[in-house]
Each structure stands twice: as C-alpha cells, then as structure tokens.
mmCIF file of C-alpha atoms in Angstrom:
data_model
loop_
_atom_site.group_PDB
_atom_site.id
_atom_site.type_symbol
_atom_site.label_atom_id
_atom_site.label_comp_id
_atom_site.label_asym_id
_atom_site.label_seq_id
_atom_site.Cartn_x
_atom_site.Cartn_y
_atom_site.Cartn_z
ATOM 1 C CA UNK A 1074 160.500 22.787 109.788
ATOM 2 C CA UNK A 1075 160.929 24.084 113.272
ATOM 3 C CA UNK A 1076 161.545 27.766 113.844
ATOM 4 C CA UNK A 1077 163.033 29.023 117.067
ATOM 5 C CA UNK A 1078 161.062 31.946 118.457
ATOM 6 C CA UNK A 1079 163.383 34.414 120.095
ATOM 7 C CA UNK A 1080 161.579 36.665 122.600
ATOM 8 C CA UNK A 1081 162.140 40.382 122.195
ATOM 9 C CA UNK A 1082 163.558 41.791 125.360
ATOM 10 C CA UNK A 1083 162.014 44.868 126.843
ATOM 11 C CA UNK A 1084 163.779 48.151 127.370
ATOM 12 C CA UNK A 1085 163.435 51.789 128.238
ATOM 13 C CA UNK A 1086 163.137 54.696 125.868
ATOM 14 C CA UNK A 1087 163.452 58.391 126.543
ATOM 15 C CA UNK A 1088 161.026 60.503 124.555
ATOM 16 C CA UNK A 1089 162.104 64.122 124.789
ATOM 17 C CA UNK A 1090 162.318 66.636 126.215
ATOM 18 C CA UNK A 1091 162.306 68.278 122.824
ATOM 19 C CA UNK A 1092 160.229 70.958 121.214
ATOM 20 C CA UNK A 1093 158.547 70.191 118.881
ATOM 21 C CA UNK A 1094 157.914 66.606 119.900
ATOM 22 C CA UNK A 1095 157.279 65.626 123.484
ATOM 23 C CA UNK A 1096 157.001 69.270 124.366
ATOM 24 C CA UNK A 1097 158.527 70.567 127.580
ATOM 25 C CA UNK A 1098 158.669 67.200 129.300
ATOM 26 C CA UNK A 1099 160.425 63.843 129.186
ATOM 27 C CA UNK A 1100 158.426 60.672 128.707
ATOM 28 C CA UNK A 1101 160.138 57.566 130.087
ATOM 29 C CA UNK A 1102 158.596 54.552 128.341
ATOM 30 C CA UNK A 1103 159.223 50.969 129.472
ATOM 31 C CA UNK A 1104 158.628 48.504 126.673
ATOM 32 C CA UNK A 1105 158.084 44.799 126.176
ATOM 33 C CA UNK A 1106 158.631 44.520 122.446
ATOM 34 C CA UNK A 1107 156.574 47.437 121.169
ATOM 35 C CA UNK A 1108 154.001 47.200 123.973
ATOM 36 C CA UNK A 1109 154.181 49.906 126.624
ATOM 37 C CA UNK A 1110 154.410 48.416 130.109
ATOM 38 C CA UNK A 1111 154.614 51.753 131.890
ATOM 39 C CA UNK A 1112 154.870 55.413 131.019
ATOM 40 C CA UNK A 1113 156.330 57.910 133.483
ATOM 41 C CA UNK A 1114 156.103 61.625 132.775
ATOM 42 C CA UNK A 1115 159.011 63.763 133.911
ATOM 43 C CA UNK A 1116 157.331 67.169 134.034
ATOM 44 C CA UNK A 1117 158.353 70.583 135.318
ATOM 45 C CA UNK A 1118 160.726 71.804 132.614
ATOM 46 C CA UNK A 1119 158.717 75.017 132.244
ATOM 47 C CA UNK A 1120 157.632 75.442 135.870
ATOM 48 C CA UNK A 1121 156.990 79.162 136.384
ATOM 49 C CA UNK A 1122 156.247 79.161 140.124
ATOM 50 C CA UNK A 1123 153.111 81.191 139.437
ATOM 51 C CA UNK A 1124 151.472 80.198 142.711
ATOM 52 C CA UNK A 1125 154.477 81.212 144.821
ATOM 53 C CA UNK A 1126 155.129 84.393 142.861
ATOM 54 C CA UNK A 1127 151.495 85.289 143.467
ATOM 55 C CA UNK A 1128 152.332 85.867 147.117
ATOM 56 C CA UNK A 1129 154.653 88.721 146.099
ATOM 57 C CA UNK A 1130 152.534 90.521 143.499
ATOM 58 C CA UNK A 1131 149.546 92.751 144.024
ATOM 59 C CA UNK A 1132 146.241 91.518 142.675
ATOM 60 C CA UNK A 1133 146.345 93.442 139.372
ATOM 61 C CA UNK A 1134 149.968 92.575 138.614
ATOM 62 C CA UNK A 1135 149.023 88.924 138.911
ATOM 63 C CA UNK A 1136 146.681 89.008 135.910
ATOM 64 C CA UNK A 1137 149.408 88.737 133.219
ATOM 65 C CA UNK A 1138 151.224 86.157 135.342
ATOM 66 C CA UNK A 1139 148.340 83.675 135.692
ATOM 67 C CA UNK A 1140 147.835 83.810 131.914
ATOM 68 C CA UNK A 1141 151.347 82.560 131.154
ATOM 69 C CA UNK A 1142 150.883 78.818 131.844
ATOM 70 C CA UNK A 1143 148.374 78.553 128.963
ATOM 71 C CA UNK A 1144 148.971 81.432 126.592
ATOM 72 C CA UNK A 1145 146.773 79.637 124.033
ATOM 73 C CA UNK A 1146 143.859 79.851 126.481
ATOM 74 C CA UNK A 1147 144.701 83.016 128.388
ATOM 75 C CA UNK A 1148 141.143 84.394 128.556
ATOM 76 C CA UNK A 1149 140.040 81.457 130.708
ATOM 77 C CA UNK A 1150 143.160 81.640 132.889
ATOM 78 C CA UNK A 1151 142.451 85.362 133.339
ATOM 79 C CA UNK A 1152 138.727 84.964 133.996
ATOM 80 C CA UNK A 1153 138.960 82.235 136.635
ATOM 81 C CA UNK A 1154 141.402 84.274 138.703
ATOM 82 C CA UNK A 1155 139.473 87.545 138.401
ATOM 83 C CA UNK A 1156 136.215 85.831 139.384
ATOM 84 C CA UNK A 1157 137.873 84.665 142.616
ATOM 85 C CA UNK A 1158 139.092 88.203 143.372
ATOM 86 C CA UNK A 1159 135.601 89.587 142.676
ATOM 87 C CA UNK A 1160 134.102 87.176 145.186
ATOM 88 C CA UNK A 1161 136.460 88.440 147.885
ATOM 89 C CA UNK A 1162 135.968 92.165 147.178
ATOM 90 C CA UNK A 1163 132.227 91.596 146.639
ATOM 91 C CA UNK A 1164 131.769 93.522 143.401
ATOM 92 C CA UNK A 1165 128.982 93.085 140.868
ATOM 93 C CA UNK A 1166 129.821 92.834 137.177
ATOM 94 C CA UNK A 1167 127.588 94.654 134.651
ATOM 95 C CA UNK A 1168 125.487 92.488 132.360
ATOM 96 C CA UNK A 1169 127.220 93.665 129.211
ATOM 97 C CA UNK A 1170 130.633 92.838 130.661
ATOM 98 C CA UNK A 1171 129.440 89.293 131.441
ATOM 99 C CA UNK A 1172 128.436 88.834 127.801
ATOM 100 C CA UNK A 1173 131.780 90.209 126.660
ATOM 101 C CA UNK A 1174 133.589 87.729 128.906
ATOM 102 C CA UNK A 1175 131.710 84.847 127.282
ATOM 103 C CA UNK A 1176 132.390 86.370 123.867
ATOM 104 C CA UNK A 1177 136.153 86.470 124.438
ATOM 105 C CA UNK A 1178 136.151 83.034 126.086
ATOM 106 C CA UNK A 1179 134.453 81.313 123.147
ATOM 107 C CA UNK A 1180 136.785 82.924 120.627
ATOM 108 C CA UNK A 1181 139.659 81.674 122.768
ATOM 109 C CA UNK A 1182 138.119 78.175 122.911
ATOM 110 C CA UNK A 1183 137.947 77.940 119.116
ATOM 111 C CA UNK A 1184 141.534 79.176 118.746
ATOM 112 C CA UNK A 1185 142.733 76.712 121.403
ATOM 113 C CA UNK A 1186 140.983 73.752 119.756
ATOM 114 C CA UNK A 1187 142.414 74.628 116.339
ATOM 115 C CA UNK A 1188 145.898 74.746 117.847
ATOM 116 C CA UNK A 1189 145.372 71.350 119.479
ATOM 117 C CA UNK A 1190 144.045 69.807 116.272
ATOM 118 C CA UNK A 1191 147.039 71.147 114.366
ATOM 119 C CA UNK A 1192 149.431 69.585 116.877
ATOM 120 C CA UNK A 1193 147.521 66.281 116.742
ATOM 121 C CA UNK A 1194 147.834 66.353 112.953
ATOM 122 C CA UNK A 1195 151.602 66.760 112.885
ATOM 123 C CA UNK A 1196 152.011 64.149 115.637
ATOM 124 C CA UNK A 1197 150.400 61.499 113.433
ATOM 125 C CA UNK A 1198 151.976 62.633 110.177
ATOM 126 C CA UNK A 1199 149.303 64.890 108.682
ATOM 127 C CA UNK A 1200 151.191 68.093 107.863
ATOM 128 C CA UNK A 1201 148.173 69.694 106.157
ATOM 129 C CA UNK A 1202 146.217 69.556 109.432
ATOM 130 C CA UNK A 1203 149.154 71.255 111.144
ATOM 131 C CA UNK A 1204 149.198 74.123 108.652
ATOM 132 C CA UNK A 1205 145.418 74.412 108.552
ATOM 133 C CA UNK A 1206 145.118 74.376 112.338
ATOM 134 C CA UNK A 1207 147.536 77.240 112.800
ATOM 135 C CA UNK A 1208 146.262 79.143 109.772
ATOM 136 C CA UNK A 1209 142.593 78.890 110.771
ATOM 137 C CA UNK A 1210 143.453 79.784 114.353
ATOM 138 C CA UNK A 1211 144.981 83.042 113.138
ATOM 139 C CA UNK A 1212 141.529 84.270 112.034
ATOM 140 C CA UNK A 1213 140.318 84.088 115.646
ATOM 141 C CA UNK A 1214 143.527 85.396 117.192
ATOM 142 C CA UNK A 1215 143.157 88.550 115.094
ATOM 143 C CA UNK A 1216 139.678 89.114 116.577
ATOM 144 C CA UNK A 1217 141.078 88.807 120.093
ATOM 145 C CA UNK A 1218 143.833 91.227 119.150
ATOM 146 C CA UNK A 1219 141.266 93.755 117.902
ATOM 147 C CA UNK A 1220 139.185 93.338 121.066
ATOM 148 C CA UNK A 1221 141.927 93.260 123.700
ATOM 149 C CA UNK A 1222 144.984 94.849 122.090
ATOM 150 C CA UNK A 1223 147.115 91.702 122.471
ATOM 151 C CA UNK A 1224 147.475 88.495 120.477
ATOM 152 C CA UNK A 1225 147.820 85.873 123.192
ATOM 153 C CA UNK A 1226 148.203 87.063 126.786
ATOM 154 C CA UNK A 1227 145.221 89.384 126.572
ATOM 155 C CA UNK A 1228 144.744 90.598 130.189
ATOM 156 C CA UNK A 1229 141.267 91.605 129.059
ATOM 157 C CA UNK A 1230 139.195 90.772 132.119
ATOM 158 C CA UNK A 1231 139.657 92.901 135.234
ATOM 159 C CA UNK A 1232 137.829 92.971 138.581
ATOM 160 C CA UNK A 1233 134.440 94.528 137.968
ATOM 161 C CA UNK A 1234 134.303 94.121 134.203
ATOM 162 C CA UNK A 1235 136.450 94.177 131.069
ATOM 163 C CA UNK A 1236 138.844 96.699 129.529
ATOM 164 C CA UNK A 1237 137.333 97.220 126.084
ATOM 165 C CA UNK A 1238 133.952 97.097 124.398
ATOM 166 C CA UNK A 1239 132.794 95.559 121.132
ATOM 167 C CA UNK A 1240 133.005 97.689 118.010
ATOM 168 C CA UNK A 1241 131.191 97.284 114.680
ATOM 169 C CA UNK A 1242 134.500 96.226 113.126
ATOM 170 C CA UNK A 1243 134.957 93.402 115.651
ATOM 171 C CA UNK A 1244 131.391 92.220 115.105
ATOM 172 C CA UNK A 1245 131.978 92.142 111.342
ATOM 173 C CA UNK A 1246 135.271 90.273 111.803
ATOM 174 C CA UNK A 1247 133.528 87.701 113.989
ATOM 175 C CA UNK A 1248 130.682 87.142 111.536
ATOM 176 C CA UNK A 1249 133.150 86.640 108.687
ATOM 177 C CA UNK A 1250 135.238 84.273 110.847
ATOM 178 C CA UNK A 1251 132.152 82.175 111.643
ATOM 179 C CA UNK A 1252 131.226 81.879 107.953
ATOM 180 C CA UNK A 1253 134.810 80.997 107.023
ATOM 181 C CA UNK A 1254 135.281 78.450 109.819
ATOM 182 C CA UNK A 1255 132.016 76.631 109.116
ATOM 183 C CA UNK A 1256 133.043 76.165 105.499
ATOM 184 C CA UNK A 1257 136.569 75.160 106.495
ATOM 185 C CA UNK A 1258 135.344 72.563 108.987
ATOM 186 C CA UNK A 1259 133.652 70.779 106.073
ATOM 187 C CA UNK A 1260 137.052 70.656 104.369
ATOM 188 C CA UNK A 1261 138.568 69.365 107.621
ATOM 189 C CA UNK A 1262 136.024 66.543 107.634
ATOM 190 C CA UNK A 1263 136.917 65.524 104.091
ATOM 191 C CA UNK A 1264 140.671 65.636 104.381
ATOM 192 C CA UNK A 1265 141.240 64.815 108.060
ATOM 193 C CA UNK A 1266 138.253 63.494 110.011
ATOM 194 C CA UNK A 1267 137.204 60.961 107.351
ATOM 195 C CA UNK A 1268 140.743 60.161 106.276
ATOM 196 C CA UNK A 1269 141.222 56.348 106.597
ATOM 197 C CA UNK A 1270 144.764 56.801 107.915
ATOM 198 C CA UNK A 1271 143.612 59.221 110.617
ATOM 199 C CA UNK A 1272 140.778 56.877 111.590
ATOM 200 C CA UNK A 1273 143.234 53.956 111.884
ATOM 201 C CA UNK A 1274 145.584 56.028 114.043
ATOM 202 C CA UNK A 1275 142.880 57.262 116.439
ATOM 203 C CA UNK A 1276 139.950 54.819 116.500
ATOM 204 C CA UNK A 1277 140.157 52.262 119.348
ATOM 205 C CA UNK A 1278 143.424 53.888 120.473
ATOM 206 C CA UNK A 1279 143.784 55.232 123.996
ATOM 207 C CA UNK A 1280 140.338 53.993 125.009
ATOM 208 C CA UNK A 1281 139.086 55.373 128.333
ATOM 209 C CA UNK A 1282 135.667 54.247 129.503
ATOM 210 C CA UNK A 1283 133.293 56.326 131.601
ATOM 211 C CA UNK A 1284 134.349 54.882 134.954
ATOM 212 C CA UNK A 1285 138.047 55.260 134.168
ATOM 213 C CA UNK A 1286 137.587 58.847 133.007
ATOM 214 C CA UNK A 1287 135.951 59.751 136.316
ATOM 215 C CA UNK A 1288 138.401 57.877 138.556
ATOM 216 C CA UNK A 1289 141.487 59.122 136.697
ATOM 217 C CA UNK A 1290 140.337 62.742 136.937
ATOM 218 C CA UNK A 1291 139.762 63.516 133.250
ATOM 219 C CA UNK A 1292 138.129 66.847 132.440
ATOM 220 C CA UNK A 1293 136.871 68.786 129.453
ATOM 221 C CA UNK A 1294 136.572 67.244 125.973
ATOM 222 C CA UNK A 1295 138.451 64.151 127.144
ATOM 223 C CA UNK A 1296 135.848 63.496 129.842
ATOM 224 C CA UNK A 1297 132.912 64.151 127.533
ATOM 225 C CA UNK A 1298 134.378 61.852 124.857
ATOM 226 C CA UNK A 1299 134.055 59.037 127.420
ATOM 227 C CA UNK A 1300 130.321 59.508 127.908
ATOM 228 C CA UNK A 1301 130.290 61.921 130.871
ATOM 229 C CA UNK A 1302 127.998 64.931 130.484
ATOM 230 C CA UNK A 1303 129.903 67.517 132.496
ATOM 231 C CA UNK A 1304 130.698 71.096 131.597
ATOM 232 C CA UNK A 1305 131.170 73.870 134.153
ATOM 233 C CA UNK A 1306 129.274 76.275 131.884
ATOM 234 C CA UNK A 1307 126.166 74.122 132.471
ATOM 235 C CA UNK A 1308 126.821 72.704 135.945
ATOM 236 C CA UNK A 1309 127.873 75.983 137.584
ATOM 237 C CA UNK A 1310 127.156 78.770 135.063
ATOM 238 C CA UNK A 1311 129.286 81.907 135.130
ATOM 239 C CA UNK A 1312 129.673 84.978 132.889
ATOM 240 C CA UNK A 1313 126.613 84.993 130.561
ATOM 241 C CA UNK A 1314 126.290 81.232 130.024
ATOM 242 C CA UNK A 1315 123.039 80.866 131.946
ATOM 243 C CA UNK A 1316 121.404 83.126 129.329
ATOM 244 C CA UNK A 1317 122.846 81.346 126.281
ATOM 245 C CA UNK A 1318 121.573 78.298 124.436
ATOM 246 C CA UNK A 1319 124.174 75.686 123.476
ATOM 247 C CA UNK A 1320 124.682 71.929 123.522
ATOM 248 C CA UNK A 1321 127.416 69.846 125.133
ATOM 249 C CA UNK A 1322 128.820 67.254 122.677
ATOM 250 C CA UNK A 1323 129.225 63.846 124.322
ATOM 251 C CA UNK A 1324 130.566 60.594 122.837
ATOM 252 C CA UNK A 1325 130.691 57.204 124.517
ATOM 253 C CA UNK A 1326 133.571 55.555 122.618
ATOM 254 C CA UNK A 1327 136.287 57.163 124.752
ATOM 255 C CA UNK A 1328 139.043 56.765 122.147
ATOM 256 C CA UNK A 1329 141.286 59.276 120.414
ATOM 257 C CA UNK A 1330 138.837 59.629 117.539
ATOM 258 C CA UNK A 1331 135.951 60.521 119.859
ATOM 259 C CA UNK A 1332 138.112 63.122 121.610
ATOM 260 C CA UNK A 1333 138.847 64.683 118.227
ATOM 261 C CA UNK A 1334 135.178 64.736 117.202
ATOM 262 C CA UNK A 1335 134.184 66.420 120.476
ATOM 263 C CA UNK A 1336 136.562 69.295 119.755
ATOM 264 C CA UNK A 1337 135.200 69.814 116.247
ATOM 265 C CA UNK A 1338 131.634 69.877 117.569
ATOM 266 C CA UNK A 1339 132.579 72.219 120.409
ATOM 267 C CA UNK A 1340 133.829 74.752 117.875
ATOM 268 C CA UNK A 1341 130.397 74.745 116.232
ATOM 269 C CA UNK A 1342 128.735 75.276 119.612
ATOM 270 C CA UNK A 1343 131.129 78.144 120.351
ATOM 271 C CA UNK A 1344 130.130 79.788 117.076
ATOM 272 C CA UNK A 1345 126.457 79.383 118.042
ATOM 273 C CA UNK A 1346 127.207 81.180 121.309
ATOM 274 C CA UNK A 1347 129.021 83.999 119.516
ATOM 275 C CA UNK A 1348 126.069 84.550 117.194
ATOM 276 C CA UNK A 1349 123.705 84.791 120.171
ATOM 277 C CA UNK A 1350 125.968 87.256 121.961
ATOM 278 C CA UNK A 1351 126.211 89.510 118.905
ATOM 279 C CA UNK A 1352 122.418 89.468 118.621
ATOM 280 C CA UNK A 1353 121.398 89.700 122.291
ATOM 281 C CA UNK A 1354 124.174 91.547 124.147
ATOM 282 C CA UNK A 1355 122.536 94.227 126.311
ATOM 283 C CA UNK A 1356 123.531 97.856 126.301
ATOM 284 C CA UNK A 1357 125.237 99.320 129.339
ATOM 285 C CA UNK A 1358 128.613 99.867 130.992
ATOM 286 C CA UNK A 1359 131.454 97.349 130.774
ATOM 287 C CA UNK A 1360 132.867 98.188 134.202
ATOM 288 C CA UNK A 1361 131.222 98.218 137.621
ATOM 289 C CA UNK A 1362 129.711 101.540 138.643
ATOM 290 C CA UNK A 1363 131.764 101.258 141.814
ATOM 291 C CA UNK A 1364 134.913 101.838 139.720
ATOM 292 C CA UNK A 1365 133.477 103.936 136.886
ATOM 293 C CA UNK A 1366 132.735 106.850 139.185
ATOM 294 C CA UNK A 1367 136.426 106.984 140.125
ATOM 295 C CA UNK A 1368 137.462 107.777 136.530
ATOM 296 C CA UNK A 1369 137.900 111.541 135.845
ATOM 297 C CA UNK A 1370 135.116 112.925 133.592
ATOM 298 C CA UNK A 1371 137.499 114.033 130.807
ATOM 299 C CA UNK A 1372 139.077 110.592 130.534
ATOM 300 C CA UNK A 1373 135.670 108.967 130.736
ATOM 301 C CA UNK A 1374 134.384 111.078 127.855
ATOM 302 C CA UNK A 1375 137.321 110.109 125.625
ATOM 303 C CA UNK A 1376 136.931 106.454 126.521
ATOM 304 C CA UNK A 1377 133.179 106.412 125.786
ATOM 305 C CA UNK A 1378 133.819 108.115 122.438
ATOM 306 C CA UNK A 1379 136.407 105.493 121.555
ATOM 307 C CA UNK A 1380 139.252 107.988 121.522
ATOM 308 C CA UNK A 1381 141.456 106.128 123.935
ATOM 309 C CA UNK A 1382 141.946 103.196 126.247
ATOM 310 C CA UNK A 1383 140.378 103.135 129.655
ATOM 311 C CA UNK A 1384 142.661 104.561 132.320
ATOM 312 C CA UNK A 1385 141.933 102.464 135.357
ATOM 313 C CA UNK A 1386 141.178 104.196 138.651
ATOM 314 C CA UNK A 1387 143.931 104.355 141.220
ATOM 315 C CA UNK A 1388 142.044 101.797 143.308
ATOM 316 C CA UNK A 1389 143.392 99.024 141.108
ATOM 317 C CA UNK A 1390 147.029 99.855 141.834
ATOM 318 C CA UNK A 1391 147.132 98.356 145.324
ATOM 319 C CA UNK A 1392 143.659 97.632 146.635
ATOM 320 C CA UNK A 1393 143.346 95.666 149.852
ATOM 321 C CA UNK A 1394 140.531 93.091 149.771
ATOM 322 C CA UNK A 1395 138.997 92.112 153.083
ATOM 323 C CA UNK A 1396 140.125 88.900 154.711
ATOM 324 C CA UNK A 1397 138.543 85.909 153.052
ATOM 325 C CA UNK A 1398 138.911 83.136 150.540
ATOM 326 C CA UNK A 1399 137.252 82.154 147.282
ATOM 327 C CA UNK A 1400 137.071 79.156 144.969
ATOM 328 C CA UNK A 1401 136.048 79.549 141.336
ATOM 329 C CA UNK A 1402 135.758 77.224 138.372
ATOM 330 C CA UNK A 1403 135.588 77.877 134.648
ATOM 331 C CA UNK A 1404 135.380 75.554 131.644
ATOM 332 C CA UNK A 1405 138.656 76.314 129.899
ATOM 333 C CA UNK A 1406 139.549 74.999 126.456
ATOM 334 C CA UNK A 1407 141.026 71.795 127.891
ATOM 335 C CA UNK A 1408 138.530 71.391 130.729
ATOM 336 C CA UNK A 1409 137.761 72.528 134.245
ATOM 337 C CA UNK A 1410 140.139 75.149 135.629
ATOM 338 C CA UNK A 1411 139.955 75.817 139.377
ATOM 339 C CA UNK A 1412 141.314 78.754 141.379
ATOM 340 C CA UNK A 1413 141.667 79.080 145.134
ATOM 341 C CA UNK A 1414 142.603 82.548 146.427
ATOM 342 C CA UNK A 1415 143.117 83.539 150.077
ATOM 343 C CA UNK A 1416 143.267 87.161 151.212
ATOM 344 C CA UNK A 1417 144.772 88.261 154.515
ATOM 345 C CA UNK A 1418 143.750 91.897 154.015
ATOM 346 C CA UNK A 1419 147.027 92.986 152.395
ATOM 347 C CA UNK A 1420 147.526 94.170 148.774
ATOM 348 C CA UNK A 1421 148.936 90.726 147.862
ATOM 349 C CA UNK A 1422 147.252 87.302 148.038
ATOM 350 C CA UNK A 1423 148.195 85.210 151.045
ATOM 351 C CA UNK A 1424 147.753 82.088 148.917
ATOM 352 C CA UNK A 1425 147.051 81.331 145.266
ATOM 353 C CA UNK A 1426 146.313 77.849 143.981
ATOM 354 C CA UNK A 1427 145.449 76.934 140.406
ATOM 355 C CA UNK A 1428 144.511 73.436 139.255
ATOM 356 C CA UNK A 1429 144.740 73.329 135.494
ATOM 357 C CA UNK A 1430 143.205 70.814 133.054
ATOM 358 C CA UNK A 1431 146.592 69.612 131.806
ATOM 359 C CA UNK A 1432 147.769 69.003 135.380
ATOM 360 C CA UNK A 1433 144.931 66.488 135.724
ATOM 361 C CA UNK A 1434 145.873 64.944 132.369
ATOM 362 C CA UNK A 1435 149.233 63.741 133.687
ATOM 363 C CA UNK A 1436 147.516 60.827 135.435
ATOM 364 C CA UNK A 1437 145.216 60.186 132.459
ATOM 365 C CA UNK A 1438 148.135 60.076 130.014
ATOM 366 C CA UNK A 1439 150.124 57.650 132.157
ATOM 367 C CA UNK A 1440 147.194 55.260 132.484
ATOM 368 C CA UNK A 1441 146.178 55.355 128.834
ATOM 369 C CA UNK A 1442 149.673 54.488 127.631
ATOM 370 C CA UNK A 1443 149.840 51.231 129.610
ATOM 371 C CA UNK A 1444 149.276 48.333 127.233
ATOM 372 C CA UNK A 1445 149.324 50.526 124.137
ATOM 373 C CA UNK A 1446 151.742 50.085 121.262
ATOM 374 C CA UNK A 1447 154.708 52.408 121.260
ATOM 375 C CA UNK A 1448 153.625 53.955 117.945
ATOM 376 C CA UNK A 1449 150.312 54.914 119.541
ATOM 377 C CA UNK A 1450 151.882 56.988 122.326
ATOM 378 C CA UNK A 1451 151.982 60.069 120.074
ATOM 379 C CA UNK A 1452 148.368 59.463 118.985
ATOM 380 C CA UNK A 1453 147.237 59.322 122.613
ATOM 381 C CA UNK A 1454 149.292 62.415 123.472
ATOM 382 C CA UNK A 1455 147.869 64.441 120.604
ATOM 383 C CA UNK A 1456 144.278 63.339 121.195
ATOM 384 C CA UNK A 1457 144.406 64.495 124.828
ATOM 385 C CA UNK A 1458 145.532 68.022 123.858
ATOM 386 C CA UNK A 1459 147.952 67.976 126.792
ATOM 387 C CA UNK A 1460 149.850 71.261 127.131
ATOM 388 C CA UNK A 1461 152.988 70.917 129.323
ATOM 389 C CA UNK A 1462 153.327 74.586 130.427
ATOM 390 C CA UNK A 1463 149.720 74.514 131.629
ATOM 391 C CA UNK A 1464 150.462 71.446 133.743
ATOM 392 C CA UNK A 1465 153.710 72.848 135.147
ATOM 393 C CA UNK A 1466 152.260 76.271 136.048
#
C-alpha cells in the first residue's frame, strides 16, 4: 500500500514578548516542521538608557542606576562600576572592605543562580524547582538585606570601601544558610538533577563545543560548561579573590545539562569562599582613610559603635575625578561584566559603557537555536540563564 508523504510547510512563530515566558523580548522563530531554521531576538523592550543617562548623573548618583539592569545580581553591577571610578580617582581600598566585597558578591552569586535554576525549572515544566529556587534564594536575599539595608538594589559598594560592616548576627545567618543550602542541594539532586525527564530535556540539547563557545562570545557558566577554564576571579583577581581558595567547575559536554551542573557546583564553591571570609577576614576600617578623616568625630563614634549608618563625607556629593579612563572586569553571576568609564574632569562621567553577560548571550542564543526542535527552544533559553533587562541595559 502506497502512502503519500505530504511535506510540512515551514512558518514563522512569534514567542512573546510576555512575562512570564519569553521575558521582555520577542523571539521570532522560523520553522521547517518543528525544526528551527533561524531564531531572531527582538530585544530592547526594557532598555533603560543607563549609559546615556550616566552622562547626566554625578558619580555617586550613578550607583543605583547601574544596578538596575540586573537587580538579581546588583552587587556585581555595583562593584564593576565602582572599581572603574576608583582607578580614575586613584584610591586604595582597605583590606577588610575587599573581603566584604567578595562576601557580598558570593552571596549575590548564589541568589542569582537559584533564581536562574527556578526559571529553568518552570520553563521545562518542573514547578517544584520554580518554588524551591525562589524559596531557597530568599535565605540569601535576607542576608544581603541585613548587610546592606536593601533586598535587591543594594548600593553597598562605594568608592574607597563599603557602607556597612559584618555583624555577629550576619555571620550566624550566613553559617545557617550554608548548612541549609548544602542539605537542600542534595534534595535538588534527587528531585531535579537526576530526574529522568529533566535529563531528557537538557542532555544533548543546545550543544555548544569549546570552539563555538569562544567564537560566539559565551561567558560565565555557559563558557565553562563547554570546556573553557576562564573566570575573571582567577584570570584577573579583584576584591579579595587572590587570597581565597576555590575551584572553577568546568564541563566539556557543552549542553544544557552541563550548564545546569556548573551552576550547582558554583554555589558550593561560593559557600566555600564565604566560610573562608568569615574565618580569615582581617580587622580594620571598611572605608579608605582618605575619606574616613572627613567624617565628623561624633558621627564616626556612633557609626563605629553600630548606633547608626555611615554619613558619607561631602566629597562624595559631587567630586571631580581627574581626566582619565578606566576599564574593569568582574565575574558576575552570568559571566564577565566589563565597564569602561571616561572622565573629563567634571562631576559627571564623559562616557559610560557596560558590556553585560546577557548582552553577549544574544548571539549565543541565536546560534544554539538553529537546527534545534521548537520544543527545545525553552530548554536552551532556560539553560543559558539569559536575563533580558541585563542585555538591554
């Protein structure tokens, strides 16, 4: 018996923009049957014009602004910018403040990864992972709130140091969070990582080999999941990372499953770092002596005794850095974050440029979708931990 085979004609599908779902972007998918022939990302729905607005804000007012593109990872957005400003004004940061920067950054990294894993879970139909991701993240967000006074956009790091010091309560909260998270990760492995359905949705899906990862501009966990040992904390150490002992998880498979495993292992390494900081953090000031001596003695006494917040010296209101430029890099939750700041000697930057990890992922996402099945587009999206506001800036 002969059967006529009727070819399935291709077509175009709009995915988004909708939240939750595609996030703040539209994905235009061209299909041949259920095979993706091309994937174009229509981005910019949450463009904040941070770089242009930076030309009309003084240097301190810019701190909350640069945090906005990635509120889930605001410590890293804050730190990269402040490091660039510190290069231009040539200020040294006290040792204790460097440790505190790494402390806040690693808490932020864990919280960011848990958010991303929760989103990946709901993308591929695992609602428990979604609830666990957001619930477990809350433990770490509360520590940041106790340390900085804010839940997400922390504005904790300032030129010359940080705004607040560790307290015994914060140390206790962190130790309890580490114990809780280590136990919970074992539960994650049982119900999510080793789940046959999750493995089928992620293994051999969105495969990116080492050469492709480099040529497409992948960064962070996505780069390391493709066999590339690269982490700014090791390659170009900043804050206190040169004094801390930690490993960089690397997988060679380059698929969605490997990208997921890297993030779980990075959380363990972040907890190792936090334990070392709690044990080894040196005593001393948390703000450069250059600025401390500008604080009135009465206010300084109250601040040291923990009776109030630091009242920043008037210098911060509208300082004028010398002419110059600076480039800084940090290893944010989603990968390398680069800042370029130019000073013309006025109280406002002449130019601000930020290249975020998710901005680089636009090209990676487009390339990985080609040849994939339509049902795998969400798996690829979730495994990359792409965050549209971070890309749009």
